PDB file of C-alpha atoms in Angstrom:
ATOM      1  CA  MET A 135     105.549  93.493 129.586  1.00 92.00           C
ATOM      2  CA  ILE A 136     103.316  96.535 129.173  1.00 97.00           C
ATOM      3  CA  SER A 137     104.879  99.731 130.474  1.00 98.00           C
ATOM      4  CA  PRO A 138     102.665 101.846 132.711  1.00 98.00           C
ATOM      5  CA  LEU A 139     103.944 104.814 130.676  1.00 98.00           C
ATOM      6  CA  ALA A 140     102.323 103.455 127.489  1.00 98.00           C
ATOM      7  CA  TYR A 141      98.725 104.278 126.594  1.00 98.00           C
ATOM      8  CA  VAL A 142      96.697 101.113 126.007  1.00 98.00           C
ATOM      9  CA  ASP A 143      92.965 101.527 125.467  1.00 98.00           C
ATOM     10  CA  PRO A 144      91.055  99.230 127.834  1.00 98.00           C
ATOM     11  CA  SER A 145      89.177  97.672 124.909  1.00 97.00           C
ATOM     12  CA  ALA A 146      92.342  96.658 123.028  1.00 98.00           C
ATOM     13  CA  LYS A 147      92.945  92.904 122.811  1.00 98.00           C
ATOM     14  CA  ILE A 148      96.535  91.991 123.651  1.00 98.00           C
ATOM     15  CA  GLY A 149      97.986  88.499 123.188  1.00 98.00           C
ATOM     16  CA  ASN A 150     100.594  86.631 125.194  1.00 98.00           C
ATOM     17  CA  ASN A 151     104.210  87.680 125.667  1.00 98.00           C
ATOM     18  CA  VAL A 152     103.680  91.138 124.139  1.00 98.00           C
ATOM     19  CA  THR A 153     106.114  93.937 125.024  1.00 98.00           C
ATOM     20  CA  ILE A 154     104.759  97.481 124.843  1.00 98.00           C
ATOM     21  CA  HIS A 155     107.428 100.041 125.642  1.00 98.00           C
ATOM     22  CA  PRO A 156     106.940 103.454 127.315  1.00 98.00           C
ATOM     23  CA  PHE A 157     105.071 106.109 125.323  1.00 98.00           C
ATOM     24  CA  ALA A 158     103.637 103.676 122.780  1.00 98.00           C
ATOM     25  CA  TYR A 159      99.995 104.322 121.846  1.00 98.00           C
ATOM     26  CA  ILE A 160      97.476 101.478 121.470  1.00 98.00           C
ATOM     27  CA  ASP A 161      94.071 102.728 120.325  1.00 98.00           C
ATOM     28  CA  LYS A 162      90.603 101.251 120.720  1.00 98.00           C
ATOM     29  CA  ASN A 163      89.534  98.582 118.225  1.00 98.00           C
ATOM     30  CA  VAL A 164      93.037  97.098 118.137  1.00 98.00           C
ATOM     31  CA  GLU A 165      93.911  93.406 118.263  1.00 98.00           C
ATOM     32  CA  ILE A 166      97.520  92.315 118.835  1.00 98.00           C
ATOM     33  CA  GLY A 167      98.585  88.661 118.704  1.00 98.00           C
ATOM     34  CA  ASP A 168     101.369  86.918 120.610  1.00 98.00           C
ATOM     35  CA  ASP A 169     105.078  87.730 120.871  1.00 98.00           C
ATOM     36  CA  ASN A 170     104.903  91.241 119.418  1.00 98.00           C
ATOM     37  CA  VAL A 171     107.187  94.122 120.405  1.00 98.00           C
ATOM     38  CA  ILE A 172     105.897  97.695 120.209  1.00 98.00           C
ATOM     39  CA  MET A 173     108.702 100.217 120.633  1.00 98.00           C
ATOM     40  CA  PRO A 174     108.448 103.683 122.257  1.00 98.00           C
ATOM     41  CA  TYR A 175     106.374 106.262 120.362  1.00 98.00           C
ATOM     42  CA  ALA A 176     104.921 103.695 117.965  1.00 98.00           C
ATOM     43  CA  SER A 177     101.171 104.045 117.371  1.00 98.00           C
ATOM     44  CA  LEU A 178      98.728 101.233 116.635  1.00 98.00           C
ATOM     45  CA  MET A 179      95.553 103.033 115.649  1.00 98.00           C
ATOM     46  CA  SER A 180      91.933 101.876 115.495  1.00 98.00           C
ATOM     47  CA  GLY A 181      91.561  99.084 112.946  1.00 98.00           C
ATOM     48  CA  THR A 182      94.900  97.396 113.602  1.00 98.00           C
ATOM     49  CA  ARG A 183      94.775  93.602 113.385  1.00 98.00           C
ATOM     50  CA  MET A 184      98.234  92.244 114.095  1.00 98.00           C
ATOM     51  CA  GLY A 185      99.360  88.625 114.062  1.00 98.00           C
ATOM     52  CA  ASN A 186     102.316  87.165 115.941  1.00 98.00           C
ATOM     53  CA  GLY A 187     106.006  87.929 116.214  1.00 98.00           C
ATOM     54  CA  ASN A 188     106.035  91.433 114.739  1.00 99.00           C
ATOM     55  CA  THR A 189     108.288  94.314 115.811  1.00 99.00           C
ATOM     56  CA  VAL A 190     107.082  97.900 115.371  1.00 99.00           C
ATOM     57  CA  TYR A 191     109.832 100.484 115.810  1.00 98.00           C
ATOM     58  CA  GLN A 192     109.850 104.045 117.118  1.00 98.00           C
ATOM     59  CA  GLY A 193     107.521 106.504 115.433  1.00 98.00           C
ATOM     60  CA  ALA A 194     105.835 103.977 113.158  1.00 98.00           C
ATOM     61  CA  VAL A 195     102.067 104.273 112.678  1.00 98.00           C
ATOM     62  CA  VAL A 196      99.849 101.290 111.845  1.00 98.00           C
ATOM     63  CA  ALA A 197      96.236 101.768 110.639  1.00 98.00           C
ATOM     64  CA  ALA A 198      96.538 105.505 110.049  1.00 98.00           C
ATOM     65  CA  THR A 199      93.401 107.247 108.773  1.00 97.00           C
ATOM     66  CA  PRO A 200      93.197 107.090 104.943  1.00 97.00           C
ATOM     67  CA  GLN A 201      94.537 110.051 102.989  1.00 95.00           C
ATOM     68  CA  ASP A 202      91.693 109.646 100.526  1.00 94.00           C
ATOM     69  CA  PHE A 203      88.998 112.252  99.848  1.00 93.00           C
ATOM     70  CA  ASN A 204      86.514 109.373  99.474  1.00 94.00           C
ATOM     71  CA  TYR A 205      87.029 108.368 103.090  1.00 96.00           C
ATOM     72  CA  THR A 206      83.952 109.172 105.180  1.00 95.00           C
ATOM     73  CA  GLY A 207      84.923 107.757 108.561  1.00 95.00           C
ATOM     74  CA  ASP A 208      84.141 104.057 108.129  1.00 95.00           C
ATOM     75  CA  ASP A 209      85.713 101.578 110.527  1.00 94.00           C
ATOM     76  CA  THR A 210      88.243  99.834 108.311  1.00 98.00           C
ATOM     77  CA  ILE A 211      91.200  97.531 108.869  1.00 98.00           C
ATOM     78  CA  ALA A 212      94.966  97.332 108.481  1.00 98.00           C
ATOM     79  CA  ARG A 213      95.749  93.623 108.772  1.00 98.00           C
ATOM     80  CA  ILE A 214      99.339  92.711 109.588  1.00 98.00           C
ATOM     81  CA  GLY A 215     100.464  89.088 109.433  1.00 98.00           C
ATOM     82  CA  ASN A 216     103.312  87.401 111.312  1.00 99.00           C
ATOM     83  CA  ASN A 217     107.020  88.096 111.788  1.00 99.00           C
ATOM     84  CA  ASN A 218     107.095  91.485 110.079  1.00 99.00           C
ATOM     85  CA  VAL A 219     109.596  94.218 110.903  1.00 99.00           C
ATOM     86  CA  ILE A 220     108.155  97.739 110.669  1.00 99.00           C
ATOM     87  CA  ARG A 221     110.985 100.215 111.084  1.00 98.00           C
ATOM     88  CA  GLU A 222     111.106 103.791 112.331  1.00 98.00           C
ATOM     89  CA  ASN A 223     108.517 106.289 111.036  1.00 98.00           C
ATOM     90  CA  ALA A 224     106.955 103.872 108.576  1.00 98.00           C
ATOM     91  CA  VAL A 225     103.235 104.473 108.014  1.00 98.00           C
ATOM     92  CA  ILE A 226     100.655 101.830 107.100  1.00 98.00           C
ATOM     93  CA  ILE A 227      97.233 103.275 106.232  1.00 98.00           C
ATOM     94  CA  ARG A 228      94.020 101.289 106.665  1.00 98.00           C
ATOM     95  CA  GLY A 229      91.284 100.687 104.063  1.00 98.00           C
ATOM     96  CA  THR A 230      88.994 103.442 102.807  1.00 98.00           C
ATOM     97  CA  PHE A 231      85.495 101.929 102.806  1.00 97.00           C
ATOM     98  CA  ALA A 232      83.693  99.631 105.255  1.00 95.00           C
ATOM     99  CA  GLY A 233      84.760  96.052 104.626  1.00 93.00           C
ATOM    100  CA  ASN A 234      88.039  97.084 102.983  1.00 95.00           C
ATOM    101  CA  GLU A 235      91.496  96.272 104.299  1.00 98.00           C
ATOM    102  CA  THR A 236      95.111  97.115 103.806  1.00 98.00           C
ATOM    103  CA  ARG A 237      96.872  93.750 104.038  1.00 98.00           C
ATOM    104  CA  ILE A 238     100.477  92.979 104.901  1.00 98.00           C
ATOM    105  CA  GLY A 239     101.471  89.303 104.787  1.00 98.00           C
ATOM    106  CA  ASN A 240     104.246  87.542 106.684  1.00 99.00           C
ATOM    107  CA  ASP A 241     108.015  88.010 107.009  1.00 98.00           C
ATOM    108  CA  ASN A 242     108.165  91.453 105.397  1.00 99.00           C
ATOM    109  CA  PHE A 243     110.801  94.108 106.115  1.00 98.00           C
ATOM    110  CA  ILE A 244     109.235  97.568 105.940  1.00 98.00           C
ATOM    111  CA  MET A 245     112.037 100.079 106.232  1.00 98.00           C
ATOM    112  CA  THR A 246     112.398 103.556 107.706  1.00 98.00           C
ATOM    113  CA  GLY A 247     110.090 106.287 106.454  1.00 98.00           C
ATOM    114  CA  SER A 248     108.193 104.164 103.955  1.00 98.00           C
ATOM    115  CA  ARG A 249     104.440 104.597 103.413  1.00 98.00           C
ATOM    116  CA  ILE A 250     101.929 101.912 102.481  1.00 98.00           C
ATOM    117  CA  SER A 251      98.695 103.608 101.535  1.00 98.00           C
ATOM    118  CA  HIS A 252      95.039 102.590 101.771  1.00 98.00           C
ATOM    119  CA  ASP A 253      93.791  99.268 100.408  1.00 98.00           C
ATOM    120  CA  VAL A 254      97.259  98.039  99.435  1.00 98.00           C
ATOM    121  CA  THR A 255      98.081  94.330  99.470  1.00 98.00           C
ATOM    122  CA  VAL A 256     101.655  93.256 100.251  1.00 98.00           C
ATOM    123  CA  GLY A 257     102.463  89.551 100.039  1.00 98.00           C
ATOM    124  CA  ASN A 258     105.092  87.616 101.992  1.00 98.00           C
ATOM    125  CA  SER A 259     108.855  88.114 102.363  1.00 98.00           C
ATOM    126  CA  CYS A 260     108.908  91.506 100.634  1.00 98.00           C
ATOM    127  CA  ILE A 261     111.263  94.417 101.267  1.00 98.00           C
ATOM    128  CA  ILE A 262     109.902  97.974 101.202  1.00 98.00           C
ATOM    129  CA  GLY A 263     112.959 100.229 101.106  1.00 98.00           C
ATOM    130  CA  ASN A 264     113.706 103.438 102.988  1.00 98.00           C
ATOM    131  CA  GLY A 265     111.370 106.261 101.994  1.00 98.00           C
ATOM    132  CA  SER A 266     109.456 104.291  99.366  1.00 98.00           C
ATOM    133  CA  GLN A 267     105.864 105.392  98.773  1.00 98.00           C
ATOM    134  CA  ILE A 268     103.136 102.933  97.778  1.00 98.00           C
ATOM    135  CA  SER A 269      99.931 104.616  96.663  1.00 98.00           C
ATOM    136  CA  GLY A 270      96.420 103.306  97.182  1.00 98.00           C
ATOM    137  CA  ASN A 271      95.088  99.996  95.833  1.00 98.00           C
ATOM    138  CA  CYS A 272      98.496  98.652  94.764  1.00 98.00           C
ATOM    139  CA  ILE A 273      99.436  94.976  94.853  1.00 98.00           C
ATOM    140  CA  ILE A 274     102.922  93.722  95.698  1.00 98.00           C
ATOM    141  CA  GLU A 275     103.436  90.000  95.218  1.00 98.00           C
ATOM    142  CA  ASP A 276     105.634  87.684  97.317  1.00 98.00           C
ATOM    143  CA  HIS A 277     109.407  88.248  97.541  1.00 98.00           C
ATOM    144  CA  ALA A 278     109.280  91.569  95.687  1.00 98.00           C
ATOM    145  CA  ILE A 279     111.761  94.337  96.535  1.00 98.00           C
ATOM    146  CA  LEU A 280     111.347  98.094  96.391  1.00 98.00           C
ATOM    147  CA  THR A 281     114.726  99.665  97.085  1.00 98.00           C
ATOM    148  CA  SER A 282     114.971 103.173  98.532  1.00 98.00           C
ATOM    149  CA  ASN A 283     112.738 106.091  97.514  1.00 98.00           C
ATOM    150  CA  VAL A 284     110.629 104.263  94.954  1.00 98.00           C
ATOM    151  CA  LEU A 285     107.278 105.833  94.003  1.00 98.00           C
ATOM    152  CA  MET A 286     104.582 103.282  93.150  1.00 98.00           C
ATOM    153  CA  GLN A 287     101.544 104.881  91.523  1.00 98.00           C
ATOM    154  CA  GLY A 288      98.029 103.871  92.598  1.00 97.00           C
ATOM    155  CA  LYS A 289      96.546 100.600  91.335  1.00 98.00           C
ATOM    156  CA  THR A 290      99.833  99.327  89.937  1.00 98.00           C
ATOM    157  CA  ARG A 291     101.190  95.831  90.551  1.00 98.00           C
ATOM    158  CA  LEU A 292     104.684  94.573  91.295  1.00 98.00           C
ATOM    159  CA  GLY A 293     105.276  90.949  90.383  1.00 98.00           C
ATOM    160  CA  ALA A 294     106.817  88.239  92.544  1.00 98.00           C
ATOM    161  CA  TYR A 295     110.625  88.243  92.929  1.00 98.00           C
ATOM    162  CA  SER A 296     110.945  91.516  91.031  1.00 98.00           C
ATOM    163  CA  LEU A 297     113.189  94.368  92.128  1.00 98.00           C
ATOM    164  CA  VAL A 298     112.786  98.096  91.494  1.00 98.00           C
ATOM    165  CA  GLN A 299     115.992 100.105  91.713  1.00 98.00           C
ATOM    166  CA  GLY A 300     116.274 103.147  93.954  1.00 97.00           C
ATOM    167  CA  GLY A 301     114.580 106.407  93.027  1.00 97.00           C
ATOM    168  CA  CYS A 302     112.415 104.921  90.294  1.00 98.00           C
ATOM    169  CA  ARG A 303     108.749 105.712  89.844  1.00 98.00           C
ATOM    170  CA  PHE A 304     106.236 103.731  87.859  1.00 98.00           C
ATOM    171  CA  ILE A 305     102.651 104.097  86.679  1.00 98.00           C
ATOM    172  CA  LYS A 306     102.348 100.717  84.952  1.00 98.00           C
ATOM    173  CA  ASP A 307     102.708  97.135  86.140  1.00 98.00           C
ATOM    174  CA  ILE A 308     106.084  95.460  86.644  1.00 98.00           C
ATOM    175  CA  PRO A 309     105.917  91.728  85.844  1.00 98.00           C
ATOM    176  CA  PRO A 310     107.474  88.943  87.949  1.00 98.00           C
ATOM    177  CA  PHE A 311     111.152  87.920  88.185  1.00 98.00           C
ATOM    178  CA  ILE A 312     112.743  91.042  86.692  1.00 98.00           C
ATOM    179  CA  VAL A 313     114.809  94.088  87.620  1.00 98.00           C
ATOM    180  CA  ALA A 314     113.277  97.449  86.674  1.00 98.00           C
ATOM    181  CA  ALA A 315     115.561 100.483  86.459  1.00 98.00           C
ATOM    182  CA  HIS A 316     116.309 103.892  84.923  1.00 97.00           C
ATOM    183  CA  GLU A 317     114.228 107.048  84.453  1.00 94.00           C
ATOM    184  CA  PRO A 318     111.850 106.646  82.769  1.00 96.00           C
ATOM    185  CA  ILE A 319     111.603 103.165  84.212  1.00 98.00           C
ATOM    186  CA  GLU A 320     112.097 100.163  81.935  1.00 98.00           C
ATOM    187  CA  PHE A 321     112.848  96.466  81.905  1.00 98.00           C
ATOM    188  CA  TYR A 322     116.523  96.051  82.794  1.00 98.00           C
ATOM    189  CA  SER A 323     117.211  92.342  83.293  1.00 98.00           C
ATOM    190  CA  ILE A 324     116.090  89.131  84.902  1.00 98.00           C
ATOM    191  CA  ASN A 325     116.489  89.242  88.695  1.00 98.00           C
ATOM    192  CA  THR A 326     119.041  86.451  88.477  1.00 98.00           C
ATOM    193  CA  VAL A 327     120.886  86.987  91.762  1.00 97.00           C
ATOM    194  CA  VAL A 328     117.693  86.908  93.826  1.00 97.00           C
ATOM    195  CA  LEU A 329     116.324  83.933  91.912  1.00 98.00           C
ATOM    196  CA  GLU A 330     119.554  81.969  92.427  1.00 98.00           C
ATOM    197  CA  HIS A 331     119.545  82.885  96.119  1.00 97.00           C
ATOM    198  CA  ALA A 332     115.947  81.651  96.356  1.00 98.00           C
ATOM    199  CA  GLY A 333     116.971  78.282  94.912  1.00 98.00           C
ATOM    200  CA  PHE A 334     115.533  78.568  91.395  1.00 98.00           C
ATOM    201  CA  PRO A 335     117.190  75.962  89.142  1.00 98.00           C
ATOM    202  CA  GLU A 336     119.479  77.296  86.421  1.00 98.00           C
ATOM    203  CA  THR A 337     117.256  75.776  83.737  1.00 98.00           C
ATOM    204  CA  LEU A 338     114.179  77.550  85.077  1.00 98.00           C
ATOM    205  CA  ILE A 339     116.012  80.880  85.163  1.00 98.00           C
ATOM    206  CA  LYS A 340     116.948  80.368  81.507  1.00 98.00           C
ATOM    207  CA  HIS A 341     113.301  79.673  80.675  1.00 98.00           C
ATOM    208  CA  ILE A 342     112.235  82.881  82.457  1.00 98.00           C
ATOM    209  CA  ALA A 343     114.894  84.801  80.504  1.00 98.00           C
ATOM    210  CA  GLN A 344     113.637  83.259  77.267  1.00 98.00           C
ATOM    211  CA  ALA A 345     110.078  84.341  78.066  1.00 98.00           C
ATOM    212  CA  TYR A 346     111.150  87.933  78.641  1.00 98.00           C
ATOM    213  CA  ARG A 347     113.276  88.011  75.480  1.00 98.00           C
ATOM    214  CA  ILE A 348     110.104  87.183  73.585  1.00 98.00           C
ATOM    215  CA  LEU A 349     108.016  89.695  75.527  1.00 97.00           C
ATOM    216  CA  TYR A 350     110.443  92.616  75.384  1.00 97.00           C
ATOM    217  CA  LYS A 351     112.829  91.966  72.475  1.00 94.00           C
ATOM    218  CA  ALA A 352     110.837  90.181  69.764  1.00 93.00           C
ATOM    219  CA  ASN A 353     109.316  93.369  68.329  1.00 91.00           C
ATOM    220  CA  THR A 354     105.823  91.917  68.255  1.00 93.00           C
ATOM    221  CA  SER A 355     102.516  92.646  69.945  1.00 95.00           C
ATOM    222  CA  GLN A 356     101.942  91.585  73.524  1.00 96.00           C
ATOM    223  CA  HIS A 357      99.221  89.175  72.391  1.00 96.00           C
ATOM    224  CA  ASP A 358     101.545  87.471  69.921  1.00 97.00           C
ATOM    225  CA  ALA A 359     104.375  87.453  72.462  1.00 97.00           C
ATOM    226  CA  LEU A 360     102.214  85.522  74.921  1.00 98.00           C
ATOM    227  CA  LEU A 361     101.303  83.024  72.214  1.00 97.00           C
ATOM    228  CA  ARG A 362     105.001  82.536  71.402  1.00 97.00           C
ATOM    229  CA  ILE A 363     105.846  82.057  75.090  1.00 98.00           C
ATOM    230  CA  LYS A 364     103.199  79.337  75.352  1.00 97.00           C
ATOM    231  CA  GLU A 365     104.535  77.649  72.234  1.00 97.00           C
ATOM    232  CA  GLN A 366     108.291  78.043  72.690  1.00 97.00           C
ATOM    233  CA  VAL A 367     109.035  78.112  76.449  1.00 98.00           C
ATOM    234  CA  PRO A 368     108.755  74.912  78.499  1.00 98.00           C
ATOM    235  CA  GLY A 369     105.824  75.130  80.876  1.00 96.00           C
ATOM    236  CA  SER A 370     106.108  75.679  84.625  1.00 98.00           C
ATOM    237  CA  LYS A 371     104.139  77.473  87.303  1.00 98.00           C
ATOM    238  CA  GLU A 372     106.550  80.400  86.982  1.00 98.00           C
ATOM    239  CA  ILE A 373     106.018  80.716  83.229  1.00 98.00           C
ATOM    240  CA  ASP A 374     102.270  80.347  83.764  1.00 98.00           C
ATOM    241  CA  HIS A 375     102.439  83.161  86.308  1.00 98.00           C
ATOM    242  CA  ILE A 376     104.229  85.449  83.847  1.00 98.00           C
ATOM    243  CA  ILE A 377     101.564  84.764  81.221  1.00 98.00           C
ATOM    244  CA  GLU A 378      98.692  85.304  83.660  1.00 98.00           C
ATOM    245  CA  PHE A 379     100.214  88.493  85.079  1.00 98.00           C
ATOM    246  CA  VAL A 380     100.778  90.046  81.654  1.00 98.00           C
ATOM    247  CA  ALA A 381      97.392  88.998  80.271  1.00 98.00           C
ATOM    248  CA  SER A 382      95.519  90.391  83.285  1.00 98.00           C
ATOM    249  CA  SER A 383      97.294  93.754  83.391  1.00 98.00           C
ATOM    250  CA  LYS A 384      94.819  96.649  83.250  1.00 97.00           C
ATOM    251  CA  LEU A 385      97.385  99.454  83.182  1.00 98.00           C
ATOM    252  CA  GLY A 386      99.872  97.773  80.847  1.00 97.00           C
ATOM    253  CA  LEU A 387     103.502  96.912  81.509  1.00 98.00           C
ATOM    254  CA  ILE A 388     106.567  99.087  81.821  1.00 98.00           C
ATOM    255  CA  HIS A 389     108.584  99.213  78.582  1.00 95.00           C
TER     256      HIS A 389
END
């Protein structure tokens, strides 16, 4: 159902079983897949590429023009996957340069008033809390959680299954499977409740905790800590991911 009171550019490509409510705005150079719902006053701007089964609530803007002084008007993309919920007044900004994209995966919950800036990559099954601000070129891995009013500085990374408590801001990377809290932000604990809910075995959670005791509590260099983790913690893809994430960090980790 496409309301006659919505604006839909004639060039926009609309899939099957799409509902576009009154006063929604669908720009040129927009592609919308099947089974999407676009609520009143939502705007899908030029460069939107949307998969299937998404719901975009009132006042949300997808593929907004980059707030980047390097932007010179290139046609860029905001690519949205499947089964995402984009709540009221959230803003997703498209890439800055030709060929660049802002990418949102599948099954994410993007809450009211949050902003995802240019060239950001968000994985799958993430939660972006009310009012949280993600600056340009950030990476958020699968199942990560930003609670309300978090400020994520440009080019930082948030690891898989990690959680950042409300009101925090960070300018360095947050590794996988942890809770980050306080001001200034720091390692708080393993994200045990979420890991248990996700079905991680108790033994694996203990191994993750052991790895982070070495990394954060052993009073040694990061290089030596990674060597100790390889030597002392039983191997798994999760432990390998911790090692790879830490070793590849360009900005360093939170304390």
